[in-house]
mmCIF file with all atom_site columns, C-alpha atoms in Angstrom:
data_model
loop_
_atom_site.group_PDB
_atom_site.id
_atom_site.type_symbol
_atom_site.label_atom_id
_atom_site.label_alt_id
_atom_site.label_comp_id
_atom_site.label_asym_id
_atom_site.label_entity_id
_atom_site.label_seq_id
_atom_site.pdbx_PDB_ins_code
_atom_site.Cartn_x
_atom_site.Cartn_y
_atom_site.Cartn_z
_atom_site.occupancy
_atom_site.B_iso_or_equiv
_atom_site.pdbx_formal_charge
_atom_site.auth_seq_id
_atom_site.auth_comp_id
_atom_site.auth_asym_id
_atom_site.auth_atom_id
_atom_site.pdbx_PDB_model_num
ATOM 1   C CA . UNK A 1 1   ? 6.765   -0.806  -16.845 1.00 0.00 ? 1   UNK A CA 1
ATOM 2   C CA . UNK A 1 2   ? 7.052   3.314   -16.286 1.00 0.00 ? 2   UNK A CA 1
ATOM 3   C CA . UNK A 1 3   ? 7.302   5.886   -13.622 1.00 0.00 ? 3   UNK A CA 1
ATOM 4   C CA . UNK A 1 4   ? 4.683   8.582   -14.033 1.00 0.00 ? 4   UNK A CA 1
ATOM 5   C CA . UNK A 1 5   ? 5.390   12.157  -12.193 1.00 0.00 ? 5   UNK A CA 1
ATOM 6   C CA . UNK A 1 6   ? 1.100   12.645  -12.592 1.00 0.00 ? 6   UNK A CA 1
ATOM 7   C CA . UNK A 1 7   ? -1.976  10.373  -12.337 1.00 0.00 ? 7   UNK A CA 1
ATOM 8   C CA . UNK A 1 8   ? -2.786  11.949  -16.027 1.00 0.00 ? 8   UNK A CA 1
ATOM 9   C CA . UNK A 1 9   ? 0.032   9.852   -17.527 1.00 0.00 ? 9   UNK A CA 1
ATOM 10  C CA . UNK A 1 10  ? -0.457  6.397   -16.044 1.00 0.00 ? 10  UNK A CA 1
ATOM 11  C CA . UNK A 1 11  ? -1.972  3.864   -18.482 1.00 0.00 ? 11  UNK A CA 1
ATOM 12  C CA . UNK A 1 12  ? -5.865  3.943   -19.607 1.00 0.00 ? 12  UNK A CA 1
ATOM 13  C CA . UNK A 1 13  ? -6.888  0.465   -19.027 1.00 0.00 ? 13  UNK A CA 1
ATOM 14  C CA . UNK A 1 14  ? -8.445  -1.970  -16.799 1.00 0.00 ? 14  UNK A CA 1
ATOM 15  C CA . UNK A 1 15  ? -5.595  -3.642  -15.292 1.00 0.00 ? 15  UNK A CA 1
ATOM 16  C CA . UNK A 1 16  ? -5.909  -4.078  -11.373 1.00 0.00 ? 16  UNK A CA 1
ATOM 17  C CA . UNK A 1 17  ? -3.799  -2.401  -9.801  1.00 0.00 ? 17  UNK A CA 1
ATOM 18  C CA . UNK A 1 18  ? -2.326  -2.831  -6.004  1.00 0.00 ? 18  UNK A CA 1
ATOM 19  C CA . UNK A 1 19  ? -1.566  0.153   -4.358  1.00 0.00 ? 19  UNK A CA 1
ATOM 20  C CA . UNK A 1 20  ? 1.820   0.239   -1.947  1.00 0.00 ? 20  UNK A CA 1
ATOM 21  C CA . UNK A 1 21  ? 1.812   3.609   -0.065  1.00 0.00 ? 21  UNK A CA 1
ATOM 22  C CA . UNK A 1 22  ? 3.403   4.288   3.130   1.00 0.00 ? 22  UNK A CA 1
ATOM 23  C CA . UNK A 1 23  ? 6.158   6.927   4.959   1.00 0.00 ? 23  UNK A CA 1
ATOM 24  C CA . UNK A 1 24  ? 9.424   7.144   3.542   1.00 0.00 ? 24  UNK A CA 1
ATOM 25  C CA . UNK A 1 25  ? 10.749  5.366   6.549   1.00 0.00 ? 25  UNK A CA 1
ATOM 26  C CA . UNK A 1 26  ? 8.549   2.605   6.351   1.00 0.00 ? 26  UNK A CA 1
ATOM 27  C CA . UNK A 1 27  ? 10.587  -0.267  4.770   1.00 0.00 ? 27  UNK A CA 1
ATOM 28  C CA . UNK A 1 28  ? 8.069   0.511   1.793   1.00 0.00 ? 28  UNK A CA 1
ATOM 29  C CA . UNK A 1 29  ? 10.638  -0.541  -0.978  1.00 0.00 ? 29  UNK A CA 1
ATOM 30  C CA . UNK A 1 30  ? 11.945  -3.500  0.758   1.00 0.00 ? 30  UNK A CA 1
ATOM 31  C CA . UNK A 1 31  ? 8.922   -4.840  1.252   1.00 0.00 ? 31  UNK A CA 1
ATOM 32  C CA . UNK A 1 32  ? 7.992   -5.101  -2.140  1.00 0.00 ? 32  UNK A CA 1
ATOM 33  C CA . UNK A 1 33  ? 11.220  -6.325  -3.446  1.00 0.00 ? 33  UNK A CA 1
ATOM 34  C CA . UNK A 1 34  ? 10.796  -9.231  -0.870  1.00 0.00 ? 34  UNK A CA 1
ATOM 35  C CA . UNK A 1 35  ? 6.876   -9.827  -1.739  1.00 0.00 ? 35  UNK A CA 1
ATOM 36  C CA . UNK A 1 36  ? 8.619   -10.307 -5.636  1.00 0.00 ? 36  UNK A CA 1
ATOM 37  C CA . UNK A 1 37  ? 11.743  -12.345 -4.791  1.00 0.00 ? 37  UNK A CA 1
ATOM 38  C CA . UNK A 1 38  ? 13.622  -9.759  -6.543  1.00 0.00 ? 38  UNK A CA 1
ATOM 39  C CA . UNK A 1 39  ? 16.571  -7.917  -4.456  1.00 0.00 ? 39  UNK A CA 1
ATOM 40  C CA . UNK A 1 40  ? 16.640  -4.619  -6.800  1.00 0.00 ? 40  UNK A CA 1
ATOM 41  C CA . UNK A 1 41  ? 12.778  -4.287  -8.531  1.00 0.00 ? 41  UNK A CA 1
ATOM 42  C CA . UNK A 1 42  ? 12.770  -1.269  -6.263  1.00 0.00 ? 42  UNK A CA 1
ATOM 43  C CA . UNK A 1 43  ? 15.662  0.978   -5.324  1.00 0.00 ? 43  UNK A CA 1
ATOM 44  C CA . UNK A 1 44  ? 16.085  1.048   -1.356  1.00 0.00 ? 44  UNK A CA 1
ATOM 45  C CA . UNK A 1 45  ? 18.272  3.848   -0.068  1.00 0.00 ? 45  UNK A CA 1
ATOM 46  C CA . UNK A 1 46  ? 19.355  5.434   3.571   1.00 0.00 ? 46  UNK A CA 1
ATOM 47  C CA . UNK A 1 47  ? 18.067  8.567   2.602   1.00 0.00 ? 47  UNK A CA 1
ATOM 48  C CA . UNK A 1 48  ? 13.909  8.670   3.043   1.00 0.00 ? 48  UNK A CA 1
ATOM 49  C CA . UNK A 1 49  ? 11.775  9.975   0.193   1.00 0.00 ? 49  UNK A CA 1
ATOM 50  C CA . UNK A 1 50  ? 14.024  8.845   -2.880  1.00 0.00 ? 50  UNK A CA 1
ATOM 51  C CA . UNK A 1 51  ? 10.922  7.131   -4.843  1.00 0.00 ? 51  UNK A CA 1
ATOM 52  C CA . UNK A 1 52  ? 9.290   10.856  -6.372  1.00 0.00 ? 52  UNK A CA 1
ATOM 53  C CA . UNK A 1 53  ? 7.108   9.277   -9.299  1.00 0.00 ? 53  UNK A CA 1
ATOM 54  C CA . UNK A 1 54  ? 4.416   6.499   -9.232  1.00 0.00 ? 54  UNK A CA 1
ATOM 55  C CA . UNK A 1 55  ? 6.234   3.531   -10.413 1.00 0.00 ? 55  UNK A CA 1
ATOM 56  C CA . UNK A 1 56  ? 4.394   0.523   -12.059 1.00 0.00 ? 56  UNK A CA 1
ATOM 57  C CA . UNK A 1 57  ? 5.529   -3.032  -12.202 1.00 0.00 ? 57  UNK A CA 1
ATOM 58  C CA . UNK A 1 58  ? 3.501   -5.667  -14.292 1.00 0.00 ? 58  UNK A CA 1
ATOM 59  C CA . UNK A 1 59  ? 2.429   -9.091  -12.880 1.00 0.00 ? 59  UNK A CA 1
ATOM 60  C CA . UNK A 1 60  ? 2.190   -12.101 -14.039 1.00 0.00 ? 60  UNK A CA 1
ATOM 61  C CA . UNK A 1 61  ? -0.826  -13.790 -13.930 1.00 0.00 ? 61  UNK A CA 1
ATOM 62  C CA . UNK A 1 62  ? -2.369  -17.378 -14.883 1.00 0.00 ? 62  UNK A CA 1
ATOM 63  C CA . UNK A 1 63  ? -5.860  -16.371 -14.435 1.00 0.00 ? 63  UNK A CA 1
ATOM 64  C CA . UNK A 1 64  ? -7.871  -13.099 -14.467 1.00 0.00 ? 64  UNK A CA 1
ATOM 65  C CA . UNK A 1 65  ? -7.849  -10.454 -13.790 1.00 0.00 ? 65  UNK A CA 1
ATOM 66  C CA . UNK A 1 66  ? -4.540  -8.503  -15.293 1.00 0.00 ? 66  UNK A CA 1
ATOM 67  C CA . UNK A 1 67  ? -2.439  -6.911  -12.489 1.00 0.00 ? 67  UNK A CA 1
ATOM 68  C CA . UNK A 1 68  ? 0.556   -4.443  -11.620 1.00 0.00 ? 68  UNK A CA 1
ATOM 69  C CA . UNK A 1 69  ? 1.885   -3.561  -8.629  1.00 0.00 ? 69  UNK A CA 1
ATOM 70  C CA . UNK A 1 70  ? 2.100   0.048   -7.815  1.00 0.00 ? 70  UNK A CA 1
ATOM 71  C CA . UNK A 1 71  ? 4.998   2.151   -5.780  1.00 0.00 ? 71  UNK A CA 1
ATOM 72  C CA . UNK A 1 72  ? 3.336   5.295   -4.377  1.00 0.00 ? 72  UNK A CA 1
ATOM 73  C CA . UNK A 1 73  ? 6.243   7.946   -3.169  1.00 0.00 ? 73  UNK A CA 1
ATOM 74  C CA . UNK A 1 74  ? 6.585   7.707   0.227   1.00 0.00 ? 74  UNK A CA 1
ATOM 75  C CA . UNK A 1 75  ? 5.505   10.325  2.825   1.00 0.00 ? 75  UNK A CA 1
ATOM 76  C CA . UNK A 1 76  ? 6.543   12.215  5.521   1.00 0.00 ? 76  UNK A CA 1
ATOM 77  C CA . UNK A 1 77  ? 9.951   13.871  5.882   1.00 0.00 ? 77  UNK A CA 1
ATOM 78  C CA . UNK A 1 78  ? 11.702  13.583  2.448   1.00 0.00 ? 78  UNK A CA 1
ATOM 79  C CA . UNK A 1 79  ? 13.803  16.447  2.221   1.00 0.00 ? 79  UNK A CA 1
ATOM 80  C CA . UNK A 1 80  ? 12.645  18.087  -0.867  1.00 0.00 ? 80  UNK A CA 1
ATOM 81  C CA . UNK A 1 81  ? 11.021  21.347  -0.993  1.00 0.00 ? 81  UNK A CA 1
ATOM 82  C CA . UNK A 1 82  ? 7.469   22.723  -0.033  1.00 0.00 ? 82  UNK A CA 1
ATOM 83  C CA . UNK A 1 83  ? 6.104   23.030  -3.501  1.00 0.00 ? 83  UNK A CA 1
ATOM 84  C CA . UNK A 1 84  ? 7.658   19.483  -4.353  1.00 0.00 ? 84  UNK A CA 1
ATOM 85  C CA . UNK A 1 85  ? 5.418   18.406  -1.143  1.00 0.00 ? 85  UNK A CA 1
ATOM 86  C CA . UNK A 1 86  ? 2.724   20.080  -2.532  1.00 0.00 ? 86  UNK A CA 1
ATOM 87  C CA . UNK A 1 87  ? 2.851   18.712  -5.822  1.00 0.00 ? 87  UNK A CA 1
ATOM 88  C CA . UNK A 1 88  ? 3.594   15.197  -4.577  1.00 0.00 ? 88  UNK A CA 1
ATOM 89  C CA . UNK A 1 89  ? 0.156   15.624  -2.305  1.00 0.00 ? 89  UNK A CA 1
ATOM 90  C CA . UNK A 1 90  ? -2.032  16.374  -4.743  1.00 0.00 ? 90  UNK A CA 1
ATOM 91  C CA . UNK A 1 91  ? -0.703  13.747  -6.908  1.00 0.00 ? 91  UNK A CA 1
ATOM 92  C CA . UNK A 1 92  ? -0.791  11.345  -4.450  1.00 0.00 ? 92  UNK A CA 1
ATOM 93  C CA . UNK A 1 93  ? -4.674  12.392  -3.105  1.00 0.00 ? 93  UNK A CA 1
ATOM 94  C CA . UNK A 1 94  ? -5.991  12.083  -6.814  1.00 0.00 ? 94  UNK A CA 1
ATOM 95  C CA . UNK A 1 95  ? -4.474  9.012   -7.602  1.00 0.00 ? 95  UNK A CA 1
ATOM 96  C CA . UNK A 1 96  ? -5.918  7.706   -3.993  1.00 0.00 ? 96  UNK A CA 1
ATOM 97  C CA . UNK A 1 97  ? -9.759  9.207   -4.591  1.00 0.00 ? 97  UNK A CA 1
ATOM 98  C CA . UNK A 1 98  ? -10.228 8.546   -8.263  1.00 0.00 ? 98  UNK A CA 1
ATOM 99  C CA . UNK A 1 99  ? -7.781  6.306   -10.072 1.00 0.00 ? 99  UNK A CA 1
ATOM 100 C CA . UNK A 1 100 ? -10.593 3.601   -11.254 1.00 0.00 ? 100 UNK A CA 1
ATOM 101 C CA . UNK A 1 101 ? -7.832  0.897   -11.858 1.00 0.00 ? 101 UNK A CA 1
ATOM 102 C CA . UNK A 1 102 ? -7.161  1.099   -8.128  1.00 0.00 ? 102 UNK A CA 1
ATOM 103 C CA . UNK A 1 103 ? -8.201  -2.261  -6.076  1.00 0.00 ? 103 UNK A CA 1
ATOM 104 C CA . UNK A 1 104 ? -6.628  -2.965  -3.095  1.00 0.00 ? 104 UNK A CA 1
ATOM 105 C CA . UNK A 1 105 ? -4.214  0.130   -1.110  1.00 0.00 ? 105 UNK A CA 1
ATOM 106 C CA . UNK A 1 106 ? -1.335  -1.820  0.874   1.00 0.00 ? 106 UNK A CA 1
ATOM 107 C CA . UNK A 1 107 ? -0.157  0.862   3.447   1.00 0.00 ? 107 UNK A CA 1
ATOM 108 C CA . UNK A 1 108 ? 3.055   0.393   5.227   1.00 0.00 ? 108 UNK A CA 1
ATOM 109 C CA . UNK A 1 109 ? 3.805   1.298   8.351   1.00 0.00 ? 109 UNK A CA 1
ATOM 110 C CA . UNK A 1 110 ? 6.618   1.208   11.007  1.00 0.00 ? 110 UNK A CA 1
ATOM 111 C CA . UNK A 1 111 ? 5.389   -1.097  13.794  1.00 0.00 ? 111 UNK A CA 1
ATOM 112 C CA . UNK A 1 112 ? 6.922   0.937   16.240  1.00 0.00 ? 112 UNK A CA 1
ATOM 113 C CA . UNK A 1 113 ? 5.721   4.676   14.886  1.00 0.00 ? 113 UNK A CA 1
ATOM 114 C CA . UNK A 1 114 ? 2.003   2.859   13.465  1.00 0.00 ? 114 UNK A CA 1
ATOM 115 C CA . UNK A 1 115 ? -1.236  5.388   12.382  1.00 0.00 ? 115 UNK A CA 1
ATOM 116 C CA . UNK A 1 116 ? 0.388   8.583   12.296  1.00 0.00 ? 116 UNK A CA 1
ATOM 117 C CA . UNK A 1 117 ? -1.984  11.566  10.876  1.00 0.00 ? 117 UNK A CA 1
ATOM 118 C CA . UNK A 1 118 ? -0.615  10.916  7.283   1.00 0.00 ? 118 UNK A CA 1
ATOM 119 C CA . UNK A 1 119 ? -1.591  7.385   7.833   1.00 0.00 ? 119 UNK A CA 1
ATOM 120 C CA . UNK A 1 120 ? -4.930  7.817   8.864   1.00 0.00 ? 120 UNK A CA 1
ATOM 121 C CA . UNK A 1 121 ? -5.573  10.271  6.070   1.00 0.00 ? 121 UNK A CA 1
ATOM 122 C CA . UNK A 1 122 ? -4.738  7.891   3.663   1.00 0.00 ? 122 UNK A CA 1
ATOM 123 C CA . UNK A 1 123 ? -7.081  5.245   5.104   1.00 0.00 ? 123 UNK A CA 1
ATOM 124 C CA . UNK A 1 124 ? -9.912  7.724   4.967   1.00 0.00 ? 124 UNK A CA 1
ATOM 125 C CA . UNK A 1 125 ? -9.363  8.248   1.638   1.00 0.00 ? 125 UNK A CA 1
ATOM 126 C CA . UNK A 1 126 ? -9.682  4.845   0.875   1.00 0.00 ? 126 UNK A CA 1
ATOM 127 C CA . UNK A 1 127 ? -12.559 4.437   3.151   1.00 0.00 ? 127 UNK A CA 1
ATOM 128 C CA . UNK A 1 128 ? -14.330 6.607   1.442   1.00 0.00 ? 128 UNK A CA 1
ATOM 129 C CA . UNK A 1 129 ? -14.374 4.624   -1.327  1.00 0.00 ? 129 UNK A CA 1
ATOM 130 C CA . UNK A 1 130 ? -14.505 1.315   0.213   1.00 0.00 ? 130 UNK A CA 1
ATOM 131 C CA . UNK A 1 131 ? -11.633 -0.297  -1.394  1.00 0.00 ? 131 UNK A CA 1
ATOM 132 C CA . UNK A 1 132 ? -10.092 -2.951  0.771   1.00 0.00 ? 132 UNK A CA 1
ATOM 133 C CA . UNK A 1 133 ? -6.831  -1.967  2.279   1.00 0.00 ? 133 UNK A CA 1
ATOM 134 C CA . UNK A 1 134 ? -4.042  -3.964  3.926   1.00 0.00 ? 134 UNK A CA 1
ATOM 135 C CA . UNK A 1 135 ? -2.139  -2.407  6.665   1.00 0.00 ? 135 UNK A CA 1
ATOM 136 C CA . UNK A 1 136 ? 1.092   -3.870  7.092   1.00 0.00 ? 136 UNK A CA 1
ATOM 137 C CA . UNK A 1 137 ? 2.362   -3.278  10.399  1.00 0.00 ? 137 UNK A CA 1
ATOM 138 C CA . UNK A 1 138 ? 6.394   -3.340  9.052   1.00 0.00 ? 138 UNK A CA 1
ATOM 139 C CA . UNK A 1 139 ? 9.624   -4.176  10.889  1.00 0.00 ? 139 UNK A CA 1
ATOM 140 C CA . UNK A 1 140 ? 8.054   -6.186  13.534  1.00 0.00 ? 140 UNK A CA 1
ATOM 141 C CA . UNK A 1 141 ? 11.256  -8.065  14.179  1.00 0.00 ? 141 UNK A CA 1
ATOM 142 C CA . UNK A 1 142 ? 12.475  -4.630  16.381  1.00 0.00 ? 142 UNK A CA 1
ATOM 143 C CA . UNK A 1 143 ? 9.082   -5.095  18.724  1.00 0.00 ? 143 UNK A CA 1
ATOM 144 C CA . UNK A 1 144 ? 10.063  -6.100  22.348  1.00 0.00 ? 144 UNK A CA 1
ATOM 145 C CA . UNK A 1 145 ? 6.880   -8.562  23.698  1.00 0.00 ? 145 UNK A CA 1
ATOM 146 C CA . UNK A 1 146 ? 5.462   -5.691  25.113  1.00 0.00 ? 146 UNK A CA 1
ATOM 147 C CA . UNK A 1 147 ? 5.873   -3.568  22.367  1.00 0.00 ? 147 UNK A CA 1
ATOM 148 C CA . UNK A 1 148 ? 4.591   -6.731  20.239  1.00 0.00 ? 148 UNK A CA 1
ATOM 149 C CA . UNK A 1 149 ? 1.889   -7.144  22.421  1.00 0.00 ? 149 UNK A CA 1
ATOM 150 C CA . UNK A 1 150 ? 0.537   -3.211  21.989  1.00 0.00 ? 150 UNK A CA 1
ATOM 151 C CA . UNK A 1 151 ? 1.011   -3.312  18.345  1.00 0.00 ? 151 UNK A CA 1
ATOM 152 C CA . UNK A 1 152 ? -1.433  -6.585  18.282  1.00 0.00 ? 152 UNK A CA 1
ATOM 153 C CA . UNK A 1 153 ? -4.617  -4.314  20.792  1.00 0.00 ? 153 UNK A CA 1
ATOM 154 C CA . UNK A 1 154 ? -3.372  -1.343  18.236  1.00 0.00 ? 154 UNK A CA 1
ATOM 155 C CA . UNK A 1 155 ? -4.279  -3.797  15.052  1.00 0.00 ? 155 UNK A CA 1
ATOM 156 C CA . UNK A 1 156 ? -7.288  -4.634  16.536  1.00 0.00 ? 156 UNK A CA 1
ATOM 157 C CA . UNK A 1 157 ? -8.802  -1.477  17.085  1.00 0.00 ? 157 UNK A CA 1
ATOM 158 C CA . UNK A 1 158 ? -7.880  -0.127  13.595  1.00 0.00 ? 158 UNK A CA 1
ATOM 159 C CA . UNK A 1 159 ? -9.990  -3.463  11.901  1.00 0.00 ? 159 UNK A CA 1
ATOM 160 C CA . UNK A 1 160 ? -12.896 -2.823  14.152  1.00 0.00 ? 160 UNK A CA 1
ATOM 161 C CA . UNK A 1 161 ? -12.905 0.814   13.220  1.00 0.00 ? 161 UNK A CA 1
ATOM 162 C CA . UNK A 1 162 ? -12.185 0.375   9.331   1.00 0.00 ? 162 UNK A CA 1
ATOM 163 C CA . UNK A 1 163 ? -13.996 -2.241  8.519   1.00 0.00 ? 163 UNK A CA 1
ATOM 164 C CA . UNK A 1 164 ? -12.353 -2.901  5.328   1.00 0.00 ? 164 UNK A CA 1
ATOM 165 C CA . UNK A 1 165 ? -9.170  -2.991  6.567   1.00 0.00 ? 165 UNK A CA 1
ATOM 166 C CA . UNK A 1 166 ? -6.910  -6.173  7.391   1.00 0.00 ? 166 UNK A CA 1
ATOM 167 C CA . UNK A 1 167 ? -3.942  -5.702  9.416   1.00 0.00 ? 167 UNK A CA 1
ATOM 168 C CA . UNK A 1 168 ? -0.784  -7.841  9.764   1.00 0.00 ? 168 UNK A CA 1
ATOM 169 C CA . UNK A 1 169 ? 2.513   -7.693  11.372  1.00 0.00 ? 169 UNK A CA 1
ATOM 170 C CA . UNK A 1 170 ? 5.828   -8.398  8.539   1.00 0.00 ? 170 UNK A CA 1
ATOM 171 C CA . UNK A 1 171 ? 9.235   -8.284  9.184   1.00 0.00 ? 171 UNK A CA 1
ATOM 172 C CA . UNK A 1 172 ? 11.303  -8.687  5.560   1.00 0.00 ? 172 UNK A CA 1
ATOM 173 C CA . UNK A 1 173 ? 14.587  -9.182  7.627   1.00 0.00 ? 173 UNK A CA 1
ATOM 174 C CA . UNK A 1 174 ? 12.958  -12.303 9.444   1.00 0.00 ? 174 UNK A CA 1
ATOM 175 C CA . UNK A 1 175 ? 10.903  -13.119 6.697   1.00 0.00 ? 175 UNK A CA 1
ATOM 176 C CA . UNK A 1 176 ? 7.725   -12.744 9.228   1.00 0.00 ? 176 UNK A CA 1
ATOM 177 C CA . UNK A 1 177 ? 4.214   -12.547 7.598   1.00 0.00 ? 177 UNK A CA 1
ATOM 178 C CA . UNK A 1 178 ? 5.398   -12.259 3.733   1.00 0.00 ? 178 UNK A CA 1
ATOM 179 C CA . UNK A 1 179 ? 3.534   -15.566 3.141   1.00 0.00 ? 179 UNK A CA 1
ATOM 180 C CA . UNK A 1 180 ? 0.855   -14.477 5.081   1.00 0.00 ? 180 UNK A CA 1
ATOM 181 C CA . UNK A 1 181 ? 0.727   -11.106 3.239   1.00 0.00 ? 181 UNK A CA 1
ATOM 182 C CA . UNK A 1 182 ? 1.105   -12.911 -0.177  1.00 0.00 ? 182 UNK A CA 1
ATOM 183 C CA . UNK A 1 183 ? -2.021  -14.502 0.811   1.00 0.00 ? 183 UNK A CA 1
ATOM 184 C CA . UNK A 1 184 ? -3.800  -11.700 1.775   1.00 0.00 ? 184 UNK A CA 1
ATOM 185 C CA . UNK A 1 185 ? -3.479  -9.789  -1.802  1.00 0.00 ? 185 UNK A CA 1
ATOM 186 C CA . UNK A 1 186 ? -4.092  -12.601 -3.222  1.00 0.00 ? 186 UNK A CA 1
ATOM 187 C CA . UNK A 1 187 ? -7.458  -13.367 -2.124  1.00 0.00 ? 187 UNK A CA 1
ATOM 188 C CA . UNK A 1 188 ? -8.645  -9.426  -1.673  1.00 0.00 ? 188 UNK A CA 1
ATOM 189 C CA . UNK A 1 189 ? -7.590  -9.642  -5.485  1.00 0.00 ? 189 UNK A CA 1
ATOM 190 C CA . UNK A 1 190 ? -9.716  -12.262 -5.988  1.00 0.00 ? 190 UNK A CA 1
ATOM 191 C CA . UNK A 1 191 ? -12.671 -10.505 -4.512  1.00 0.00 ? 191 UNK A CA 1
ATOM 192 C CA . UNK A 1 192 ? -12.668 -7.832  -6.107  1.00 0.00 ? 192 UNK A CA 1
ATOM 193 C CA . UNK A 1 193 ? -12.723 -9.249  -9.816  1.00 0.00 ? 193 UNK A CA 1
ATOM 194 C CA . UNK A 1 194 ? -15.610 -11.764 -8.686  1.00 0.00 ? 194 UNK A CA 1
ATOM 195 C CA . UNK A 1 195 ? -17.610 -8.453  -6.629  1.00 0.00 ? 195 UNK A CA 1
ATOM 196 C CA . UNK A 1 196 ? -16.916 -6.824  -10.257 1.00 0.00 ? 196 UNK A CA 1
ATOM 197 C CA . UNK A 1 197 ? -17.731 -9.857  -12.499 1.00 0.00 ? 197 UNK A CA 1
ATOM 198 C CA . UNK A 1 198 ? -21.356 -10.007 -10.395 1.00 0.00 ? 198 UNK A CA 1
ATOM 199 C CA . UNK A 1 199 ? -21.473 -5.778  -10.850 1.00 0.00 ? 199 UNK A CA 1
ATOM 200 C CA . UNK A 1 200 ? -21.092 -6.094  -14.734 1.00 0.00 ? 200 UNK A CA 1
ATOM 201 C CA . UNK A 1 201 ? -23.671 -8.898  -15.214 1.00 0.00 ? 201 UNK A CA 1
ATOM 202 C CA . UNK A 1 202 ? -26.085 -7.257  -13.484 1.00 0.00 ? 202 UNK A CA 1
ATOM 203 C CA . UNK A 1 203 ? -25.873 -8.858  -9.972  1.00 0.00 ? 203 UNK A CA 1
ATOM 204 C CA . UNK A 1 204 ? -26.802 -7.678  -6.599  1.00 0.00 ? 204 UNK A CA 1
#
């Protein structure tokens, strides 16, 4: 649809929007170019940090409510200056804390680097506002069983402690978890418009 550098210039509607954050190491484009079936809706690159605006793609959908995917720019160690950091930050925290259209935050993560600080930031954010989030535990097809077997405690712990979080392991080279994934958005999609739809008539 567009690529917005601030929150103040992304569309004033009420189109649901889905949320795909994570470090610029992450596999974050990858990940939604295999969710789509498309090999180039979002640019990959070698070089961490290249998405710098908040790209929006629109979805289509048979039955409420109206959707678009959203690519956050990634975090971490893109090699851009301070003040670009900065900028990116606050961009990034008040699209996170007050964008209304916001539904359901997928976070990415490597599954063998998982719930760094930046990670767990973002979560709170979203906790605060009890959105449902998705963590995607990424590039599970370079876990060893042990490592495998850590990750799955590790996913555990993070549902017990944020209760509105789901966790899931996905590997886009292998293919591992996309339909689960699929499923999962789906449905927390779903929830959301029919927890709204009770909100708006008047429902408890």
């Amino acid at each position: 649809m567009k690529s917005a550098p601030k929150c103040a210039q992304l569309p004033n509607d009420t189109t649901y929007e889905i949320a795909f954050a994570g470090r610029s190491n992450a596999g974050k484009s990858t990940l939604i170019n295999t969710l789509c079936q498309r090999s180039d809706l979002t640019k990959t690159s070698g070089t961490p940090g290249k998405t710098r605006e908040i790209n929006l793609f629109s979805v289509e959908t048979k039955v409420p409510p109206s959707v678009r995917l959203i690519d956050l720019p990634g975090y971490g160690y893109a090699k851009v200056g301070k003040q670009m950091k900065k900028i990116w930050q606050k961009e990034l925290s008040d699209y996170l804390l007050y964008r209304e259209n916001l539904k359901i935050l997928v976070l990415i993560m490597d599954a063998r680097h998982p719930l760094t600080d930046l990670d767990q930031t973002l979560m709170d954010m979203i906790g605060k506002r009890s959105l449902r989030q998705i963590l995607v535990f990424n590039k599970a097809d370079k876990l060893n069983q042990s490592e495998k077997y850590h990750v799955n405690k590790l996913m555990e712990e993070v549902v017990y402690h944020w209760p509105n979080c789901t966790a899931i392991l996905h590997s886009s080279t292998k293919k591992i978890g996309t339909k689960e994934l699929e499923s999962l958005i789906c449905a927390s999609v779903q929830q959301s418009f029919e927890q709204d739809e009770l909100y708006n008539s008047g429902g408890s």
